[in-house]
Amino acid sequence: MLQTKAHPEDQLQDILDRIAEQAHALYGQGKVASYIPALAQVQPRQFGIAIALVDGSCVSAGSAGTPFSIQSISKLFTFVLALKLMGDDVWRRVGREPSGAAFNSMVQLETEKGIPRNPFINAGALVITDMLTTRYAHLDIALLGALRRLSDSPDLNWDMQTAKSERDTAHRNMALAYFMKSYGNFVNEPELVLDNYCRQCAIEMSCAQLAQATMFLANGGRDIGGMQEQFLSADAARRVNALLLTCGAYDAAGDFAYRIGLPIKTGVGGGIVAIVPGVGTVAVWGPELDAKGNSVLGAFALERLVQETGWSHD
Ligand code: DON
């Protein structure tokens, strides 16, 4: 097991270099997301991994500095913003149970009267973005502001082409929004919320930036980067981690908990962030996805990492 106190960076660097080398052997086992045309253009054979530790150090391997489309990882940040603003009131409009269904599934919404199972499936994330659209005149600016401070990256932005590409083809998400509106669980015009949602999904960040931006979740809600503040209460951070563990990988959440056992959030851009409470955060990226829309190389790398370090959610 890894000694996290003695020479953690040297040991971790060796582990990450080894994992990066092994991950390359998996190239070709998945496919880049193609239902968003801009994502289909991404070069599939890429890999990066970064670990940020609560002592402020960072270790990385591969293309850890290359920005990629964070996609559903943005749902973690919008959910945290909504929780900060509204507290337990968010649970009036969205549940907190795993869905066991695909991230963009519609089937449960009818039997459950327009209340999505959790904030990370598309329907739930759209409700969260609807809540934030009511609160912020310019949600993209507010979200980017928080992410720039958390990751110490003033230049961070969303990619206009990716946002437009998703917005032009967002028929299913639009259907989810209108369906929820028919149940009275959507306040703003779906068109406006979809604009905001496609922008948040099109934010581009590197593994190194994502690891730093999620650090507050490993550190009792306290940011150690640009903000140096209690970004979220310790109790709320603990609850966000519980949701990430049970719902962060949609219908693969059980498999991810079994293989990796950490709170995680995946995105169809091929990124995954994992939280190791009290220790640090890991961000990993490989654009080739499995059939459930999660990164093949990312899941492999996280599994190897927890095997080598003994890191777990407790
Ligand atoms: O709404 C969508 O379908 C995408 N913008 C995000 C989906 C996603 O990243 C699912 N995660 N693995």
Short mmCIF file of C-alpha atoms and ligand atoms in Angstrom, two decimals:
data_model
loop_
_atom_site.label_atom_id
_atom_site.label_comp_id
_atom_site.label_asym_id
_atom_site.label_seq_id
_atom_site.Cartn_x
_atom_site.Cartn_y
_atom_site.Cartn_z
CA MET A 1 0.00 0.00 0.00
CA LEU A 2 1.15 3.52 -0.79
CA GLN A 3 2.72 5.52 2.03
CA THR A 4 0.94 8.83 1.47
CA LYS A 5 3.21 10.74 3.84
CA ALA A 6 6.70 9.56 2.83
CA HIS A 7 7.75 10.78 -0.66
CA PRO A 8 4.18 10.68 -1.96
CA GLU A 9 5.00 12.51 -5.17
CA ASP A 10 7.86 10.23 -6.26
CA GLN A 11 5.83 7.12 -5.58
CA LEU A 12 2.76 8.50 -7.29
CA GLN A 13 4.76 9.62 -10.31
CA ASP A 14 6.06 6.08 -10.80
CA ILE A 15 2.55 4.67 -10.46
CA LEU A 16 1.08 7.17 -12.95
CA ASP A 17 3.85 6.61 -15.50
CA ARG A 18 3.24 2.87 -15.32
CA ILE A 19 -0.54 3.28 -15.63
CA ALA A 20 -0.18 5.63 -18.62
CA GLU A 21 1.97 3.06 -20.39
CA GLN A 22 -0.51 0.24 -19.66
CA ALA A 23 -3.47 2.41 -20.72
CA HIS A 24 -2.04 2.88 -24.21
CA ALA A 25 -2.51 -0.85 -24.78
CA LEU A 26 -6.28 -0.27 -24.58
CA TYR A 27 -6.45 2.11 -27.53
CA GLY A 28 -9.07 0.93 -29.99
CA GLN A 29 -11.34 -0.71 -27.40
CA GLY A 30 -13.88 2.12 -27.31
CA LYS A 31 -15.40 4.75 -29.59
CA VAL A 32 -15.50 8.54 -29.33
CA ALA A 33 -18.97 10.00 -28.75
CA SER A 34 -20.57 10.70 -32.12
CA TYR A 35 -24.11 11.85 -31.26
CA ILE A 36 -22.64 15.32 -30.69
CA PRO A 37 -21.00 16.00 -34.07
CA ALA A 38 -18.16 18.15 -32.64
CA LEU A 39 -17.07 15.33 -30.31
CA ALA A 40 -16.84 12.89 -33.23
CA GLN A 41 -13.91 15.00 -34.53
CA VAL A 42 -11.75 14.38 -31.44
CA GLN A 43 -8.62 12.28 -31.95
CA PRO A 44 -9.46 9.04 -30.05
CA ARG A 45 -5.98 7.89 -29.02
CA GLN A 46 -5.22 10.33 -26.23
CA PHE A 47 -4.69 9.83 -22.52
CA GLY A 48 -3.97 12.02 -19.54
CA ILE A 49 -4.12 11.70 -15.76
CA ALA A 50 -3.56 14.19 -12.93
CA ILE A 51 -3.70 13.86 -9.17
CA ALA A 52 -4.06 16.89 -6.90
CA LEU A 53 -3.26 16.23 -3.26
CA VAL A 54 -4.72 18.12 -0.31
CA ASP A 55 -1.20 19.32 0.59
CA GLY A 56 -1.28 21.39 -2.62
CA SER A 57 1.02 19.19 -4.72
CA CYS A 58 0.09 17.80 -8.13
CA VAL A 59 1.36 14.75 -10.04
CA SER A 60 0.48 13.91 -13.64
CA ALA A 61 1.25 11.76 -16.66
CA GLY A 62 0.38 11.77 -20.36
CA SER A 63 -1.62 14.66 -21.80
CA ALA A 64 -2.71 16.00 -18.41
CA GLY A 65 -2.50 19.59 -19.63
CA THR A 66 -4.63 19.15 -22.75
CA PRO A 67 -8.09 20.76 -22.49
CA PHE A 68 -11.06 18.59 -23.45
CA SER A 69 -14.84 18.93 -23.41
CA ILE A 70 -15.95 18.26 -19.81
CA GLN A 71 -19.56 17.44 -20.84
CA SER A 72 -21.40 15.76 -17.94
CA ILE A 73 -18.64 16.56 -15.46
CA SER A 74 -20.17 20.05 -15.61
CA LYS A 75 -23.27 18.59 -13.91
CA LEU A 76 -21.22 18.14 -10.76
CA PHE A 77 -20.37 21.85 -10.69
CA THR A 78 -23.89 23.08 -11.51
CA PHE A 79 -25.31 20.78 -8.83
CA VAL A 80 -22.86 22.20 -6.27
CA LEU A 81 -23.82 25.76 -7.28
CA ALA A 82 -27.53 24.90 -6.89
CA LEU A 83 -26.89 23.29 -3.50
CA LYS A 84 -25.02 26.38 -2.34
CA LEU A 85 -27.86 28.63 -3.45
CA MET A 86 -30.89 26.57 -2.51
CA GLY A 87 -29.82 23.95 0.02
CA ASP A 88 -32.35 21.17 0.58
CA ASP A 89 -34.91 22.93 -1.63
CA VAL A 90 -33.24 21.29 -4.65
CA TRP A 91 -34.81 18.00 -3.53
CA ARG A 92 -38.29 19.35 -4.23
CA ARG A 93 -37.60 19.00 -7.96
CA VAL A 94 -35.06 16.19 -8.31
CA GLY A 95 -34.45 12.87 -6.53
CA ARG A 96 -31.27 11.31 -5.20
CA GLU A 97 -31.57 7.66 -6.19
CA PRO A 98 -29.52 5.85 -8.84
CA SER A 99 -31.52 5.50 -12.05
CA GLY A 100 -30.09 2.24 -13.36
CA ALA A 101 -30.86 3.68 -16.78
CA ALA A 102 -28.86 5.41 -19.52
CA PHE A 103 -27.88 9.03 -18.88
CA ASN A 104 -30.31 10.31 -21.50
CA SER A 105 -33.19 7.93 -20.77
CA MET A 106 -36.81 9.17 -20.71
CA VAL A 107 -38.57 6.06 -19.40
CA GLN A 108 -38.69 6.83 -15.67
CA LEU A 109 -39.89 10.40 -16.14
CA GLU A 110 -43.45 9.42 -16.99
CA THR A 111 -44.05 7.02 -14.09
CA GLU A 112 -42.30 9.42 -11.72
CA LYS A 113 -44.33 12.43 -12.87
CA GLY A 114 -41.54 14.57 -14.28
CA ILE A 115 -39.23 14.34 -11.24
CA PRO A 116 -35.84 13.02 -12.43
CA ARG A 117 -34.15 10.35 -10.33
CA ASN A 118 -30.97 12.30 -9.60
CA PRO A 119 -29.10 15.50 -10.58
CA PHE A 120 -26.59 13.72 -12.85
CA ILE A 121 -28.77 12.04 -15.46
CA ASN A 122 -29.59 14.48 -18.26
CA ALA A 123 -33.15 15.12 -17.05
CA GLY A 124 -31.92 15.92 -13.53
CA ALA A 125 -29.09 18.10 -14.79
CA LEU A 126 -31.55 20.02 -16.97
CA VAL A 127 -33.74 20.73 -13.92
CA ILE A 128 -30.66 21.95 -12.03
CA THR A 129 -29.72 24.22 -14.97
CA ASP A 130 -33.33 25.44 -15.02
CA MET A 131 -33.01 26.40 -11.33
CA LEU A 132 -29.74 28.23 -12.01
CA THR A 133 -31.18 29.93 -15.11
CA THR A 134 -33.77 31.51 -12.81
CA ARG A 135 -31.04 32.74 -10.44
CA TYR A 136 -28.41 33.99 -12.90
CA ALA A 137 -28.91 36.35 -15.84
CA HIS A 138 -25.71 34.90 -17.35
CA LEU A 139 -25.22 31.40 -16.01
CA ASP A 140 -22.23 30.69 -18.27
CA ILE A 141 -20.36 33.66 -16.79
CA ALA A 142 -21.24 32.67 -13.21
CA LEU A 143 -20.18 29.07 -13.73
CA LEU A 144 -16.96 30.01 -15.53
CA GLY A 145 -16.19 32.49 -12.74
CA ALA A 146 -16.40 29.76 -10.11
CA LEU A 147 -14.39 27.29 -12.20
CA ARG A 148 -11.69 29.83 -13.04
CA ARG A 149 -11.21 30.61 -9.36
CA LEU A 150 -11.33 26.97 -8.24
CA SER A 151 -8.81 25.87 -10.88
CA ASP A 152 -6.66 29.03 -10.80
CA SER A 153 -7.15 29.32 -14.56
CA PRO A 154 -8.38 32.75 -15.66
CA ASP A 155 -8.47 31.71 -19.33
CA LEU A 156 -10.84 28.78 -18.93
CA ASN A 157 -13.82 28.96 -21.32
CA TRP A 158 -16.54 27.05 -23.14
CA ASP A 159 -16.06 26.11 -26.79
CA MET A 160 -18.56 27.85 -29.05
CA GLN A 161 -18.40 25.24 -31.80
CA THR A 162 -19.05 22.31 -29.44
CA ALA A 163 -21.92 24.15 -27.74
CA LYS A 164 -23.52 24.96 -31.11
CA SER A 165 -22.99 21.43 -32.38
CA GLU A 166 -24.79 19.99 -29.34
CA ARG A 167 -27.47 22.68 -29.38
CA ASP A 168 -28.27 22.01 -33.07
CA THR A 169 -28.81 18.30 -32.34
CA ALA A 170 -30.25 18.45 -28.80
CA HIS A 171 -33.62 16.94 -29.74
CA ARG A 172 -33.66 14.37 -26.96
CA ASN A 173 -32.65 16.81 -24.23
CA MET A 174 -35.24 19.26 -25.56
CA ALA A 175 -37.84 16.50 -25.37
CA LEU A 176 -36.85 15.78 -21.73
CA ALA A 177 -37.20 19.47 -20.89
CA TYR A 178 -40.63 19.82 -22.52
CA PHE A 179 -41.80 16.60 -20.92
CA MET A 180 -40.84 17.88 -17.47
CA LYS A 181 -42.51 21.20 -18.28
CA SER A 182 -45.73 19.31 -18.95
CA TYR A 183 -45.54 18.09 -15.33
CA GLY A 184 -44.84 21.59 -14.02
CA ASN A 185 -41.20 20.78 -13.20
CA PHE A 186 -39.59 23.29 -15.57
CA VAL A 187 -39.79 27.03 -14.97
CA ASN A 188 -37.91 28.67 -17.84
CA GLU A 189 -38.29 28.24 -21.57
CA PRO A 190 -36.59 24.97 -22.57
CA GLU A 191 -34.77 26.80 -25.42
CA LEU A 192 -33.09 29.16 -22.95
CA VAL A 193 -32.15 26.39 -20.52
CA LEU A 194 -30.77 24.26 -23.36
CA ASP A 195 -28.56 27.19 -24.44
CA ASN A 196 -27.10 27.31 -20.94
CA TYR A 197 -26.85 23.52 -20.66
CA CYS A 198 -24.97 23.15 -23.96
CA ARG A 199 -22.56 25.90 -22.91
CA GLN A 200 -21.81 24.26 -19.54
CA CYS A 201 -21.20 20.90 -21.26
CA ALA A 202 -18.86 22.58 -23.78
CA ILE A 203 -16.52 23.96 -21.09
CA GLU A 204 -12.97 22.82 -21.81
CA MET A 205 -10.62 21.84 -19.01
CA SER A 206 -7.51 19.71 -18.67
CA CYS A 207 -7.06 16.88 -16.18
CA ALA A 208 -4.80 19.13 -14.10
CA GLN A 209 -7.45 21.87 -13.99
CA LEU A 210 -10.27 19.45 -13.18
CA ALA A 211 -8.33 17.81 -10.36
CA GLN A 212 -7.70 21.20 -8.80
CA ALA A 213 -11.25 22.45 -9.34
CA THR A 214 -12.79 19.48 -7.51
CA MET A 215 -10.32 19.59 -4.61
CA PHE A 216 -12.89 21.09 -2.21
CA LEU A 217 -14.77 17.77 -2.33
CA ALA A 218 -11.72 15.90 -1.00
CA ASN A 219 -11.01 18.57 1.56
CA GLY A 220 -14.19 18.92 3.63
CA GLY A 221 -15.62 21.57 1.28
CA ARG A 222 -12.59 23.85 1.57
CA ASP A 223 -10.77 25.02 -1.56
CA ILE A 224 -6.99 25.12 -1.34
CA GLY A 225 -6.46 26.74 -4.77
CA GLY A 226 -7.42 30.18 -5.97
CA MET A 227 -10.25 30.79 -3.50
CA GLN A 228 -8.77 29.44 -0.25
CA GLU A 229 -12.24 29.46 1.24
CA GLN A 230 -14.96 27.15 2.52
CA PHE A 231 -16.57 26.76 -0.90
CA LEU A 232 -19.16 24.28 0.37
CA SER A 233 -19.97 23.14 3.90
CA ALA A 234 -18.21 19.95 5.01
CA ASP A 235 -21.60 18.29 5.45
CA ALA A 236 -22.72 19.23 1.92
CA ALA A 237 -19.39 18.02 0.46
CA ARG A 238 -19.89 14.66 2.16
CA ARG A 239 -23.38 14.42 0.64
CA VAL A 240 -22.19 15.38 -2.85
CA ASN A 241 -19.60 12.61 -2.62
CA ALA A 242 -22.29 10.11 -1.63
CA LEU A 243 -24.30 11.06 -4.71
CA LEU A 244 -21.24 10.80 -6.94
CA LEU A 245 -20.59 7.31 -5.62
CA THR A 246 -24.15 6.11 -6.22
CA CYS A 247 -25.15 8.10 -9.34
CA GLY A 248 -21.98 9.54 -10.95
CA ALA A 249 -21.70 6.86 -13.64
CA TYR A 250 -25.43 6.37 -14.38
CA ASP A 251 -26.25 2.73 -15.16
CA ALA A 252 -22.61 1.78 -14.60
CA ALA A 253 -22.52 3.24 -11.07
CA GLY A 254 -22.59 -0.21 -9.45
CA ASP A 255 -19.80 -1.48 -11.67
CA PHE A 256 -17.69 1.62 -11.02
CA ALA A 257 -18.27 1.33 -7.25
CA TYR A 258 -17.21 -2.32 -7.42
CA ARG A 259 -14.12 -1.69 -9.54
CA ILE A 260 -13.02 1.69 -8.18
CA GLY A 261 -15.08 2.43 -5.05
CA LEU A 262 -14.70 6.21 -5.18
CA PRO A 263 -17.13 9.08 -5.77
CA ILE A 264 -16.75 9.84 -9.49
CA LYS A 265 -18.27 11.80 -12.34
CA THR A 266 -17.90 10.85 -15.95
CA GLY A 267 -18.48 12.75 -19.18
CA VAL A 268 -18.85 11.75 -22.84
CA GLY A 269 -15.80 13.88 -23.66
CA GLY A 270 -13.92 10.98 -22.06
CA GLY A 271 -13.12 12.63 -18.75
CA ILE A 272 -13.65 11.17 -15.28
CA VAL A 273 -12.99 12.88 -11.95
CA ALA A 274 -12.64 10.82 -8.77
CA ILE A 275 -12.63 12.10 -5.20
CA VAL A 276 -10.45 10.51 -2.52
CA PRO A 277 -11.76 12.17 0.67
CA GLY A 278 -8.96 13.50 2.86
CA VAL A 279 -6.31 12.61 0.27
CA GLY A 280 -6.96 14.41 -3.03
CA THR A 281 -8.64 14.24 -6.41
CA VAL A 282 -7.88 12.41 -9.63
CA ALA A 283 -8.85 13.49 -13.14
CA VAL A 284 -8.32 11.17 -16.05
CA TRP A 285 -9.10 11.49 -19.75
CA GLY A 286 -9.32 9.13 -22.72
CA PRO A 287 -11.90 9.98 -25.42
CA GLU A 288 -12.74 6.38 -26.35
CA LEU A 289 -15.97 5.40 -24.56
CA ASP A 290 -17.62 2.10 -23.65
CA ALA A 291 -21.22 1.27 -24.58
CA LYS A 292 -22.54 3.22 -21.55
CA GLY A 293 -20.69 6.41 -22.48
CA ASN A 294 -17.83 6.19 -19.97
CA SER A 295 -14.11 6.40 -20.80
CA VAL A 296 -12.49 2.98 -21.30
CA LEU A 297 -8.97 4.15 -20.51
CA GLY A 298 -10.22 6.38 -17.70
CA ALA A 299 -11.98 3.55 -15.88
CA PHE A 300 -8.96 1.29 -16.37
CA ALA A 301 -6.57 3.91 -15.01
CA LEU A 302 -8.68 4.60 -11.93
CA GLU A 303 -9.04 0.89 -11.20
CA ARG A 304 -5.27 0.40 -11.41
CA LEU A 305 -4.66 3.48 -9.29
CA VAL A 306 -6.87 2.35 -6.40
CA GLN A 307 -5.36 -1.13 -6.59
CA GLU A 308 -1.86 0.32 -6.27
CA THR A 309 -2.64 2.95 -3.63
CA GLY A 310 -5.39 1.32 -1.58
CA TRP A 311 -7.41 4.55 -1.84
CA SER A 312 -11.10 4.16 -1.11
CA HIS A 313 -14.08 6.37 -0.31
CA ASP A 314 -13.82 6.01 3.47
O1 DON B 1 -26.42 16.06 -22.69
C1 DON B 1 -25.62 15.28 -23.20
O2 DON B 1 -25.97 14.24 -23.74
C2 DON B 1 -24.14 15.64 -23.12
N1 DON B 1 -23.94 17.04 -23.24
C3 DON B 1 -23.52 15.15 -21.85
C4 DON B 1 -23.70 13.66 -21.61
C5 DON B 1 -22.61 13.04 -20.83
O3 DON B 1 -21.51 13.54 -20.76
C6 DON B 1 -22.89 11.71 -20.22
N2 DON B 1 -21.77 11.22 -19.45
N3 DON B 1 -21.09 10.24 -19.55
#
